GROMACS .gro file of C-alpha atoms in nm:
model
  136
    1UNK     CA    1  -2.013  -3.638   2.878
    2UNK     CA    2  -2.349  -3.739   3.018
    3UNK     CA    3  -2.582  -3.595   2.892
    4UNK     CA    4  -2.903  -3.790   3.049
    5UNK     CA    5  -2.754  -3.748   3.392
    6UNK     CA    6  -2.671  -3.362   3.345
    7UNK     CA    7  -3.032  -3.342   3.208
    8UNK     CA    8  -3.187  -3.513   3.530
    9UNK     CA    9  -2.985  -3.273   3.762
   10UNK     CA   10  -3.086  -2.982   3.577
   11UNK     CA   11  -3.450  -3.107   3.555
   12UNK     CA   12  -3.487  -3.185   3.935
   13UNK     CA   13  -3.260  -2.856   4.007
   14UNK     CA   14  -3.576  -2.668   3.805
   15UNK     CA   15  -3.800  -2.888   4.025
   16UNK     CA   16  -3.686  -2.780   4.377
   17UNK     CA   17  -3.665  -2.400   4.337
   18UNK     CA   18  -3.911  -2.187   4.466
   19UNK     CA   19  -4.131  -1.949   4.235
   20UNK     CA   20  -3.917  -1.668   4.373
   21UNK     CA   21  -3.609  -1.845   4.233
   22UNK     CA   22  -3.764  -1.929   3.936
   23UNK     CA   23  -3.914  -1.540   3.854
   24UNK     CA   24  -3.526  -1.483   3.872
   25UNK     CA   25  -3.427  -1.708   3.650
   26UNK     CA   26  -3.661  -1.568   3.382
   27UNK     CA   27  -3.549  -1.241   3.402
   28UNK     CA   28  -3.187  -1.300   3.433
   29UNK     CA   29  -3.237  -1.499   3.081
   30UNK     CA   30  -3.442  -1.174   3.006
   31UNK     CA   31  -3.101  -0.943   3.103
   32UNK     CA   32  -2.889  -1.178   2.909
   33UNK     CA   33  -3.086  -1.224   2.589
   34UNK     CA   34  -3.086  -0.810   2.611
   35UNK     CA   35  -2.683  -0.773   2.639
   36UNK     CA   36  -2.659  -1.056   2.341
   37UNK     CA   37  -2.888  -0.844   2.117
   38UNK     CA   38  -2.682  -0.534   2.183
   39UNK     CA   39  -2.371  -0.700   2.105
   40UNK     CA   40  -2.503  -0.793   1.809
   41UNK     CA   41  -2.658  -0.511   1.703
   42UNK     CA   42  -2.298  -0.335   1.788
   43UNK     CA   43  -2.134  -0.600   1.549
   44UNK     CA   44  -2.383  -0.563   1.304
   45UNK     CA   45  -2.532  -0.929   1.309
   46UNK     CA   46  -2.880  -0.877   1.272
   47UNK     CA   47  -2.988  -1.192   1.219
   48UNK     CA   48  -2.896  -1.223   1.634
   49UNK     CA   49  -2.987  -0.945   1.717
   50UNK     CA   50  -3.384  -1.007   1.618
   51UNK     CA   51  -3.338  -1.322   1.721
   52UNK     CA   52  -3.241  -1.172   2.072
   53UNK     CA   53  -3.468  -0.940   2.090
   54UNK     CA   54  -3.799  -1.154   1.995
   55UNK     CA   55  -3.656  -1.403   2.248
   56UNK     CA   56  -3.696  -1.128   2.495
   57UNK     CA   57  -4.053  -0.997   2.373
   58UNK     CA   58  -4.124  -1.379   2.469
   59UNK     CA   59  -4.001  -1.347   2.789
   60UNK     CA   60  -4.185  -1.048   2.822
   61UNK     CA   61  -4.517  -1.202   2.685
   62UNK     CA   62  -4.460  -1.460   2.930
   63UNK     CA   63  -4.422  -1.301   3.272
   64UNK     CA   64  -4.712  -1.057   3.180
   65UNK     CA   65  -4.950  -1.439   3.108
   66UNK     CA   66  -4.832  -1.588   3.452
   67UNK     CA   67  -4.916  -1.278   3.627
   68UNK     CA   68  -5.179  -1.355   3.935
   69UNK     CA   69  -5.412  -1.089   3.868
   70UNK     CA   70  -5.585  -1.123   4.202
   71UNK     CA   71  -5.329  -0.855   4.342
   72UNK     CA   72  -5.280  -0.468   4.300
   73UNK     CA   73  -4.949  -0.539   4.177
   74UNK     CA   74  -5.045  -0.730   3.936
   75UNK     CA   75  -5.200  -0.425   3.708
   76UNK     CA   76  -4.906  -0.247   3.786
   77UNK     CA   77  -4.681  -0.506   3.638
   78UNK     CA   78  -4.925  -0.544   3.378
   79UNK     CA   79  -4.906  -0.211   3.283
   80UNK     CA   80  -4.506  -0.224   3.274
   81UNK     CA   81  -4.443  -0.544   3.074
   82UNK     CA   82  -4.698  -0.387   2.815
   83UNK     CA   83  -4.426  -0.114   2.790
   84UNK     CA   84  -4.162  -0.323   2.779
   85UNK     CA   85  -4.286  -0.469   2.475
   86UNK     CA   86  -4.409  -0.223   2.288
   87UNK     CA   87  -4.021  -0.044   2.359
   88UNK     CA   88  -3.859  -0.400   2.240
   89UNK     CA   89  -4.105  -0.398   1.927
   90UNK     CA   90  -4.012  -0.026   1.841
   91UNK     CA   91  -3.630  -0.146   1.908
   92UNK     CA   92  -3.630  -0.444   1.677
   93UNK     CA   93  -3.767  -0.250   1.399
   94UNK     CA   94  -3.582   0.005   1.418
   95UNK     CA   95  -3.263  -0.135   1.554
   96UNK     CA   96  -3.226   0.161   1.784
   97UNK     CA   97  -2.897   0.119   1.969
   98UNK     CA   98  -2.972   0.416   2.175
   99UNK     CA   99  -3.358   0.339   2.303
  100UNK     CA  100  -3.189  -0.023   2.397
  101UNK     CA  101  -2.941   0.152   2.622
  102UNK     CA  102  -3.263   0.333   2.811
  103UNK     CA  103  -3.440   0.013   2.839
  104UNK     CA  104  -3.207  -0.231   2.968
  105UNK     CA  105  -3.138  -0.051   3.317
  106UNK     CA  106  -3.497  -0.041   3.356
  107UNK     CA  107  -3.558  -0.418   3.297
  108UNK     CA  108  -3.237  -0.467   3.477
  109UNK     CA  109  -3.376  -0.294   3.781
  110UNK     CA  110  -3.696  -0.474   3.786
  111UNK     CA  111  -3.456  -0.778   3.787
  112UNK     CA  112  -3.264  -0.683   4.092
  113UNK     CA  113  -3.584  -0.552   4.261
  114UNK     CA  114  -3.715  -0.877   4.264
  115UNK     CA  115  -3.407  -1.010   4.395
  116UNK     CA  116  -3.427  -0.831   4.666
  117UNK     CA  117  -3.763  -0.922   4.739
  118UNK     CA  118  -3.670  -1.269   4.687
  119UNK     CA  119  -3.353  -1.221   4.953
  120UNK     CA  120  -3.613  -1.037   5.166
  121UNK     CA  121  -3.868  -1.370   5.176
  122UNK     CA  122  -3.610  -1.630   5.192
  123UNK     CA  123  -3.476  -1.493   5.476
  124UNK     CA  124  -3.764  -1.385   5.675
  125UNK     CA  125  -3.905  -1.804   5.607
  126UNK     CA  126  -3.604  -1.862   5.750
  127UNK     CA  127  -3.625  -1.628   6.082
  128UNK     CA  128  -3.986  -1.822   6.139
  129UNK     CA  129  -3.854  -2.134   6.082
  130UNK     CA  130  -3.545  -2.129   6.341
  131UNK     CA  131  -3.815  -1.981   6.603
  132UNK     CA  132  -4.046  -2.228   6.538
  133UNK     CA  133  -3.806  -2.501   6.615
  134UNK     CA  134  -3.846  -2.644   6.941
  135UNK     CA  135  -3.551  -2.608   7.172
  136UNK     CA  136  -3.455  -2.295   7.015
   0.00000   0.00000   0.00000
């Protein structure tokens, strides 16, 4: 397999996405590093599951840095990733099975919220842009 060319495409793939697209990427690694560490917590592998779950209070860490906090929403989000990690700390420690059930659907929520949002922009750039066009 090729390796350098499979790099490339995934590097210029990464390129061409929008921040949107991107945001949903980060929390759909977010969603899936969750599900891993409950598998593993379920099969007893705790070595994963930390591993998991400090992979998500990364994640976490990171959307909550690359917030723009020029915007209302902004403090709001703030507010809720600080939450998120201090639930994902509490979970690690204690590998609670049953406070990582609550805390997924809310993460996973926030996930397809912004999806929709996302849905919601792409396809209102693209009303403007077929009315824009001349001839149209």
């Amino acid at each position: 397999m090729n390796t350098r060319g499979y790099q490339r495409y995934k590097a210029q793939s990464l390129n061409t996405m929008t921040q949107g697209e991107l945001l949903l990427l980060v929390l759909d690694e977010l969603v899936k590093r969750l599900l891993r560490g409950d598998l593993a917590l379920s099969q007893g592998d705790y070595e994963l599951f930390e591993a998991s779950i400090d992979r998500c209070i990364l994640i976490v860490r990171y959307l909550d840095d690359t917030l723009d906090r020029k915007y209302e929403i902004s403090f709001q989000l703030h507010r809720l990733y600080e939450f998120f990690s201090y639930d994902l700390n509490r979970i690690k420690l204690g590998r609670n099975k049953t406070e990582l059930d609550r805390l997924r659907p809310l993460i996973t929520d926030l996930r397809d919220t912004f999806r929709a949002a996302e849905q919601m922009v792409s396809s209102a750039q693209a009303q403007a842009a077929q009315g824009g066009a001349p001839g149209m």
